[in-house]
Coordinates of C-alpha atoms and ligand atoms in Angstrom, one line a residue:
M247 CA -44.0 8.6 -15.2
R248 CA -42.2 6.7 -17.9
K249 CA -39.3 8.8 -17.6
L250 CA -39.3 9.1 -14.2
V251 CA -38.9 5.1 -13.9
I252 CA -36.3 5.3 -16.4
L253 CA -34.6 8.5 -14.8
F254 CA -34.7 6.6 -11.4
F255 CA -33.2 3.3 -13.3
V256 CA -30.4 5.1 -15.0
L257 CA -30.0 7.3 -11.7
S258 CA -29.9 3.7 -9.0
S259 CA -27.2 1.8 -11.7
F260 CA -25.0 4.5 -11.5
F261 CA -24.8 5.2 -7.8
A262 CA -25.0 1.3 -7.3
S263 CA -22.1 1.5 -10.2
A264 CA -19.7 4.1 -7.9
Q265 CA -20.7 2.1 -4.9
K266 CA -19.2 -1.2 -6.6
F267 CA -16.0 1.2 -7.6
Q268 CA -15.8 3.3 -3.9
N269 CA -16.3 0.6 -1.4
L270 CA -13.5 -1.5 -3.3
A271 CA -10.3 -0.3 -0.7
L272 CA -12.4 -0.2 2.8
T273 CA -8.6 -1.3 4.7
P274 CA -4.7 -1.0 2.4
P275 CA -4.9 -3.2 -0.6
M276 CA -2.5 -6.1 0.1
G277 CA -0.6 -8.2 -2.4
W278 CA 2.8 -8.8 -4.2
N279 CA 4.2 -6.2 -7.2
S280 CA 6.7 -8.0 -10.0
W281 CA 8.6 -4.2 -9.9
N282 CA 10.8 -4.0 -6.7
K283 CA 12.7 -7.8 -7.2
F284 CA 12.5 -8.4 -10.7
A285 CA 11.7 -5.1 -12.6
C286 CA 11.5 -6.0 -16.8
N287 CA 11.9 -9.8 -16.0
V288 CA 8.5 -10.3 -15.9
S289 CA 6.6 -13.4 -17.1
E290 CA 4.0 -15.5 -17.3
K291 CA 5.8 -17.7 -15.6
L292 CA 7.4 -15.5 -13.0
I293 CA 3.3 -14.3 -12.5
K294 CA 1.9 -18.2 -11.5
E295 CA 5.0 -18.7 -9.3
A296 CA 4.2 -15.9 -7.3
A297 CA 0.7 -16.7 -6.9
D298 CA 1.4 -20.5 -6.3
E299 CA 4.2 -19.3 -3.7
L300 CA 1.5 -16.8 -2.2
V301 CA -0.1 -20.0 -1.2
S302 CA 1.8 -22.3 -0.1
T303 CA 3.5 -19.8 2.2
G304 CA 0.3 -18.7 3.6
M305 CA 0.8 -15.0 2.6
R306 CA -3.0 -15.4 1.0
D307 CA -4.0 -16.4 3.7
A308 CA -2.4 -13.7 5.3
G309 CA -4.5 -10.7 3.6
Y310 CA -2.3 -10.6 0.6
Q311 CA -4.6 -10.6 -2.1
Y312 CA -4.0 -8.7 -5.4
V313 CA -0.8 -10.6 -7.7
V314 CA 0.3 -7.4 -10.0
I315 CA 2.7 -7.4 -12.9
D316 CA 4.6 -4.5 -13.4
D317 CA 5.5 -2.7 -16.1
C318 CA 6.9 -4.4 -19.5
W319 CA 4.4 -7.1 -20.1
Q320 CA 3.1 -5.1 -23.0
V321 CA 5.0 -5.0 -25.9
S322 CA 3.0 -2.7 -28.8
R323 CA -0.8 -1.8 -29.9
D324 CA -1.8 -3.7 -32.8
S325 CA -3.7 -1.7 -35.9
M326 CA -6.2 -1.5 -34.4
G327 CA -5.0 0.3 -31.4
F328 CA -5.9 -2.1 -28.7
I329 CA -2.7 -3.6 -26.1
V330 CA -0.6 -5.8 -27.2
A331 CA 0.6 -8.6 -24.6
D332 CA 4.4 -10.1 -25.0
P333 CA 3.7 -13.0 -27.5
V334 CA 7.1 -14.7 -26.1
R335 CA 6.4 -14.3 -22.3
F336 CA 3.1 -14.6 -22.1
P337 CA 2.4 -16.9 -24.6
S338 CA -0.8 -17.7 -23.2
G339 CA -2.1 -14.2 -22.9
I340 CA -3.6 -11.9 -20.2
K341 CA -6.7 -13.7 -19.7
A342 CA -5.5 -17.0 -19.6
L343 CA -3.5 -15.4 -16.8
A344 CA -6.6 -13.7 -15.0
D345 CA -8.6 -16.9 -14.8
Y346 CA -4.7 -18.8 -13.4
I347 CA -5.1 -16.2 -10.3
H348 CA -8.5 -16.3 -9.9
S349 CA -8.7 -20.0 -9.7
K350 CA -5.8 -19.2 -6.8
G351 CA -8.3 -17.6 -5.0
L352 CA -6.0 -14.4 -5.2
K353 CA -6.8 -11.1 -8.1
F354 CA -5.4 -9.7 -11.0
G355 CA -3.6 -6.4 -11.4
I356 CA -1.9 -4.6 -14.0
Y357 CA 0.3 -1.1 -14.6
S358 CA -0.3 1.0 -17.2
C359 CA 1.4 4.8 -17.3
A360 CA -0.8 8.0 -18.2
G361 CA 1.6 9.2 -20.5
I362 CA 2.6 7.9 -24.1
K363 CA 5.4 5.1 -22.4
T364 CA 5.5 4.0 -19.6
C365 CA 8.3 4.6 -17.4
A366 CA 9.9 1.6 -19.2
G367 CA 9.5 2.7 -22.4
R368 CA 6.3 0.7 -23.1
P369 CA 3.6 2.0 -24.6
G370 CA 1.3 4.0 -22.8
G371 CA -2.4 4.9 -22.2
R372 CA -2.8 7.9 -23.4
G373 CA -5.4 8.3 -25.9
H374 CA -6.6 4.8 -25.7
E375 CA -7.9 4.9 -22.0
F376 CA -11.1 3.4 -22.8
Q377 CA -10.2 0.8 -24.8
D378 CA -7.2 -0.5 -22.1
A379 CA -10.5 0.4 -19.4
Y380 CA -13.1 -1.9 -21.3
M381 CA -9.8 -4.8 -22.0
Y382 CA -8.8 -4.7 -18.6
A383 CA -12.2 -5.4 -17.5
K384 CA -12.9 -8.5 -19.7
W385 CA -9.7 -9.5 -18.9
G386 CA -10.8 -9.6 -15.7
V387 CA -8.3 -6.7 -14.4
D388 CA -8.7 -6.2 -10.3
Y389 CA -6.0 -3.6 -9.9
L390 CA -4.8 -0.8 -11.7
K391 CA -1.0 0.8 -10.7
Y392 CA -1.0 4.0 -13.5
D393 CA 2.0 5.3 -13.6
W394 CA 3.2 9.1 -14.8
C395 CA 5.9 9.0 -17.0
N396 CA 6.4 10.3 -20.5
T397 CA 3.4 13.3 -19.8
E398 CA 4.8 16.4 -21.0
G399 CA 1.5 19.0 -21.6
Q400 CA -0.6 16.8 -19.4
A401 CA -2.1 17.6 -16.2
Q402 CA -2.1 15.1 -13.5
K403 CA -6.0 15.8 -12.1
E404 CA -6.9 15.7 -15.6
S405 CA -5.3 12.6 -16.8
Y406 CA -6.5 9.7 -13.4
K407 CA -9.4 11.4 -13.6
L408 CA -9.6 10.5 -17.1
M409 CA -9.0 6.8 -16.4
S410 CA -10.7 6.4 -13.3
S411 CA -14.2 7.5 -15.0
M412 CA -13.1 5.1 -18.0
L413 CA -12.7 2.4 -15.2
K414 CA -16.2 3.2 -14.3
D415 CA -17.2 3.5 -17.5
A416 CA -16.5 -0.4 -17.9
G417 CA -18.0 -1.6 -15.2
R418 CA -15.6 -3.8 -13.2
P419 CA -14.4 -3.2 -10.2
I420 CA -11.1 -2.2 -10.3
V421 CA -8.9 -1.2 -7.5
F422 CA -7.1 2.8 -9.5
S423 CA -3.8 2.8 -7.9
L424 CA -2.5 6.2 -9.1
C425 CA 1.0 6.6 -9.0
E426 CA 2.2 10.1 -9.7
W427 CA 5.2 10.4 -7.0
G428 CA 3.5 12.4 -5.0
G429 CA 4.3 15.9 -6.9
S430 CA 0.4 17.3 -7.7
K431 CA -0.6 16.6 -4.0
P432 CA -3.1 13.9 -5.0
W433 CA -4.3 13.2 -1.2
E434 CA -5.4 16.6 -1.2
W435 CA -7.6 15.6 -5.2
A436 CA -7.7 12.2 -5.5
G437 CA -10.0 10.9 -2.7
E438 CA -12.7 10.4 -5.3
V439 CA -10.5 9.5 -8.5
G440 CA -8.7 6.3 -6.7
H441 CA -8.4 4.4 -4.0
L442 CA -4.5 5.1 -3.3
W443 CA -1.9 7.3 -4.5
R444 CA 2.1 7.2 -4.3
T445 CA 2.9 10.3 -2.1
T446 CA 6.4 9.7 -3.3
G447 CA 9.4 8.6 -5.3
D448 CA 10.7 5.4 -6.1
I449 CA 11.6 3.3 -3.1
F450 CA 15.0 2.0 -2.7
D451 CA 16.0 -1.1 -0.9
C452 CA 18.0 -0.2 1.9
F453 CA 17.1 1.4 5.4
D454 CA 18.2 5.2 5.5
C455 CA 19.8 6.3 2.5
E456 CA 19.3 7.8 -1.4
K457 CA 20.0 6.3 -4.3
K458 CA 20.7 9.2 -6.7
Y459 CA 20.1 8.4 -10.4
G460 CA 21.0 11.7 -12.5
T461 CA 17.6 14.1 -12.6
W462 CA 15.7 11.4 -9.7
S463 CA 16.1 9.7 -6.5
A464 CA 15.4 6.7 -4.9
W465 CA 14.6 6.9 -1.0
G466 CA 15.2 4.3 1.7
A467 CA 12.5 3.2 4.0
M468 CA 13.2 6.0 6.8
K469 CA 13.2 8.6 4.1
I470 CA 10.1 8.0 2.9
L471 CA 9.1 7.4 6.1
D472 CA 9.9 11.3 6.7
M473 CA 8.2 12.6 3.6
Q474 CA 4.4 11.5 5.0
K475 CA 4.3 14.7 7.0
D476 CA 1.3 17.2 6.8
M477 CA -1.2 14.2 4.6
R478 CA -2.3 11.8 7.0
Q479 CA -6.1 13.5 7.4
Y480 CA -6.4 12.3 3.7
A481 CA -5.9 8.8 4.3
G482 CA -9.2 6.7 5.5
P483 CA -12.0 3.7 4.3
G484 CA -11.2 3.9 0.1
H485 CA -8.5 6.5 -0.4
W486 CA -5.1 5.7 0.9
N487 CA -1.8 7.5 0.9
D488 CA 0.8 5.2 -0.4
P489 CA 4.2 5.5 0.5
D490 CA 5.4 2.6 -2.2
M491 CA 5.9 -1.1 -2.2
L492 CA 7.8 -2.9 0.2
E493 CA 11.6 -4.4 0.0
V494 CA 11.3 -6.8 3.2
G495 CA 13.4 -9.5 1.9
N496 CA 15.0 -7.8 -1.1
G497 CA 18.1 -8.0 0.8
G498 CA 19.3 -4.2 1.4
M499 CA 18.4 -4.5 4.8
T500 CA 18.8 -6.7 7.6
E501 CA 16.0 -8.3 9.4
N502 CA 15.4 -6.1 12.0
E503 CA 15.7 -3.3 9.2
N504 CA 12.9 -5.1 7.2
R505 CA 10.8 -5.4 10.9
A506 CA 11.3 -1.8 11.1
H507 CA 10.2 -0.8 8.0
F508 CA 7.2 -3.4 7.7
S509 CA 6.1 -2.1 11.2
M510 CA 6.2 1.1 10.5
W511 CA 4.2 0.7 7.3
C512 CA 1.6 -0.9 9.2
M513 CA 1.6 2.1 11.2
L514 CA 1.2 4.5 8.7
A515 CA -2.0 2.2 7.1
A516 CA 0.0 1.7 3.8
P517 CA -1.0 -0.3 1.3
L518 CA 1.2 -3.7 1.7
M519 CA 2.2 -4.8 -1.7
A520 CA 5.2 -7.3 -1.1
G521 CA 8.1 -7.3 -3.2
N522 CA 10.7 -10.4 -3.0
D523 CA 11.0 -13.5 -4.5
L524 CA 8.7 -15.2 -2.9
K525 CA 10.3 -18.3 -4.2
S526 CA 13.6 -18.0 -2.3
M527 CA 11.7 -15.9 0.7
S528 CA 13.8 -16.9 4.1
P529 CA 11.8 -18.0 7.1
Q530 CA 12.4 -14.9 8.5
T531 CA 10.9 -12.3 5.5
R532 CA 8.2 -15.0 6.0
D533 CA 7.4 -14.6 9.5
I534 CA 8.4 -10.9 8.6
L535 CA 5.6 -10.3 6.2
T536 CA 2.8 -12.8 7.3
N537 CA 2.6 -11.1 11.1
G538 CA -1.4 -11.4 11.5
D539 CA -0.7 -8.8 14.8
V540 CA 1.1 -6.6 13.1
I541 CA -0.6 -6.8 9.9
A542 CA -4.3 -6.7 11.9
I543 CA -2.5 -2.6 13.0
N544 CA -2.7 -1.6 9.1
Q545 CA -6.0 -3.6 8.2
D546 CA -8.6 -1.9 10.8
V547 CA -11.7 -0.8 10.0
L548 CA -11.2 2.1 11.6
G549 CA -8.8 3.4 8.9
V550 CA -6.6 5.7 10.6
Q551 CA -2.7 6.3 9.8
G552 CA -0.5 6.7 12.5
L553 CA 0.7 9.8 13.7
K554 CA 4.4 10.6 15.1
Y555 CA 4.0 11.5 18.8
K556 CA 7.9 12.3 19.6
S557 CA 11.2 12.2 18.4
E558 CA 14.1 11.7 20.1
E559 CA 17.8 12.0 19.5
G560 CA 17.0 8.5 17.0
L561 CA 14.0 7.2 18.6
E562 CA 10.5 7.7 17.7
T563 CA 7.7 7.6 19.0
W564 CA 4.5 6.1 16.9
L565 CA 0.6 6.0 18.0
K566 CA -2.2 4.9 15.9
P567 CA -5.7 4.7 17.0
L568 CA -7.6 1.5 16.6
S569 CA -11.6 0.3 16.8
G570 CA -12.6 -1.0 19.8
G571 CA -11.0 1.6 21.9
D572 CA -7.8 0.2 21.4
W573 CA -4.3 1.9 19.9
A574 CA -0.7 0.5 18.3
V575 CA 1.9 2.4 19.4
C576 CA 5.6 1.8 17.7
F577 CA 9.1 2.8 19.6
L578 CA 11.7 3.2 16.6
N579 CA 15.3 3.4 16.7
R580 CA 16.6 4.7 14.3
A581 CA 20.2 4.9 15.7
A582 CA 23.2 3.0 15.6
E583 CA 22.9 2.2 19.2
P584 CA 20.3 -0.2 21.2
K585 CA 17.7 2.5 22.6
M586 CA 16.3 2.3 26.1
I587 CA 12.7 3.4 26.5
E588 CA 11.4 4.0 29.9
F589 CA 7.8 5.1 28.9
D590 CA 5.3 5.9 31.3
W591 CA 1.2 5.7 29.7
T592 CA -0.1 8.0 32.7
K593 CA 2.4 11.2 31.6
N594 CA 1.8 11.3 28.1
I595 CA -2.1 11.1 27.5
V596 CA -2.2 12.4 23.5
S597 CA -5.0 14.2 21.4
D598 CA -5.1 13.6 18.3
T599 CA -7.1 15.8 16.6
V600 CA -7.4 13.7 13.4
S601 CA -9.6 10.5 15.0
N602 CA -10.6 12.8 17.9
R603 CA -9.1 10.3 19.8
T604 CA -7.4 10.6 23.1
L605 CA -4.8 8.1 24.6
D606 CA -5.0 8.8 28.4
A607 CA -4.1 5.8 30.9
L608 CA -5.0 7.8 33.7
A609 CA -9.1 7.6 32.5
E610 CA -8.5 4.0 30.7
L611 CA -6.9 1.0 31.6
Y612 CA -5.0 -1.3 28.8
K613 CA -3.3 -4.5 28.9
I614 CA -0.2 -4.4 26.2
K615 CA 1.0 -7.1 23.7
D616 CA 4.3 -6.9 22.2
L617 CA 3.3 -7.7 18.4
W618 CA 6.9 -9.4 17.3
S619 CA 7.5 -11.3 20.8
K620 CA 4.4 -12.2 21.7
N621 CA 4.7 -11.0 24.9
E622 CA 2.0 -9.9 27.6
L623 CA 3.6 -6.1 29.1
G624 CA 1.5 -5.9 32.3
N625 CA -1.0 -3.1 31.5
T626 CA -0.7 1.1 31.5
K627 CA -0.5 1.6 34.9
K628 CA 2.9 1.3 35.1
A629 CA 5.4 2.3 33.0
L630 CA 7.0 0.3 30.1
K631 CA 10.8 0.0 30.1
A632 CA 12.7 -1.8 27.6
E633 CA 15.3 -1.9 25.2
V634 CA 15.0 -1.3 21.4
K635 CA 17.7 -2.4 19.3
S636 CA 19.5 -0.6 16.5
H637 CA 18.1 0.1 13.4
D638 CA 14.6 -2.3 15.6
V639 CA 11.1 -1.3 16.9
L640 CA 8.9 -2.5 19.8
M641 CA 5.4 -2.8 19.0
V642 CA 2.8 -2.6 20.9
R643 CA -1.1 -3.5 21.2
L644 CA -3.2 -1.7 23.9
S645 CA -6.4 -3.3 24.5
L646 CA -8.6 -1.4 26.3
I647 CA -9.7 -3.3 29.6
K648 CA -13.8 -2.5 29.7
K649 CA -14.8 -1.5 33.4
Ligands
GLA2177 C1 7.4 4.0 -11.7 C2 7.4 3.8 -10.7 C3 8.0 2.3 -10.1 C4 7.8 1.0 -11.3 C5 8.5 1.8 -12.7 C6 8.1 0.8 -13.9 O1 9.7 4.5 -11.8 O2 7.6 4.4 -9.5 O3 7.1 1.9 -8.7 O4 6.1 1.2 -11.2 O5 8.3 3.4 -12.9 O6 9.1 1.2 -15.3

């Protein structure tokens, strides 16, 4: 009997801790990460300022929760193998920084790598997995991005599984973000291992270009969008496809292009990690990043990744089933000239096999709201006619009118 009681407690605490981990990212994680704008130029001052700005700009209240220091915060390991933060750039230490971020009502994230060294050549996690997981838990880390550089001889699945179980053993609920760039198709195996996984190589701050770096390339927002094929069935509450962090506001795209990039990341149910300098953010960038109606599409509790329904001469039509019977629809103009759309809802009945939902304007009536202009655009009895500017979107929400 005693043995049974002990077994009961051991099993229930195991399931309780697995549950804590599983329920961490029921909608796509939102936050800010230092890499896209600042690369290795990180410091305690920069990260604290980013936290302050998230609060003062209204981004925290719009949902951006995690403040993540990417690569280059770490310099060495001590004689016992514990990771050492750069004492010059982080003079108060990582724990104090985590406390500061928590005091602002935000969560704290950090970066490491499954290999011997990180991508920027700093000490990686290999061979120190539990020690690092324990340290992160002790510091109050809430989110770990785990990269894939310098991993000769390692296999993705085993390496990420190892770190995942070490994080679970360390006991603190930590969102686990896999960053192996899609090489081993993590969408097929990482649902149980982490909460999000990169699907591609790095994003580059342009609308539709390829930036070549010798042996590898970074990709513009539209190139990355095209790579999100055949994987939407793997995304859902607690486990997301990650097309990389946002470049909104970093200067390489126009306002229209930033709006299109952000809208499409929301249609994809992608994690929304802002990557710009919040201190010098323009009002236009802030308006894009904090549009509550568009964020609501991304954060919808159904957690279905959007689908490309049509593509005609640079004009794409994307659909995303939402909770409560609603739908998001995004017309994306990738062409160099404006496009006229005339979309007859009653002639476009769409069945989505992933969500088992059908958009059927003959059977249901929806009212239509433009999520950027905030205009009401009538209902789905009438065809929608509009012009979409070059490299821009018309993004609407169809709200079911209950009969
Ligand atoms: C890789 C990742 C990036 C960033 C850098 C840091 O390239 O994909 O997102 O974390 O490493 O060195």
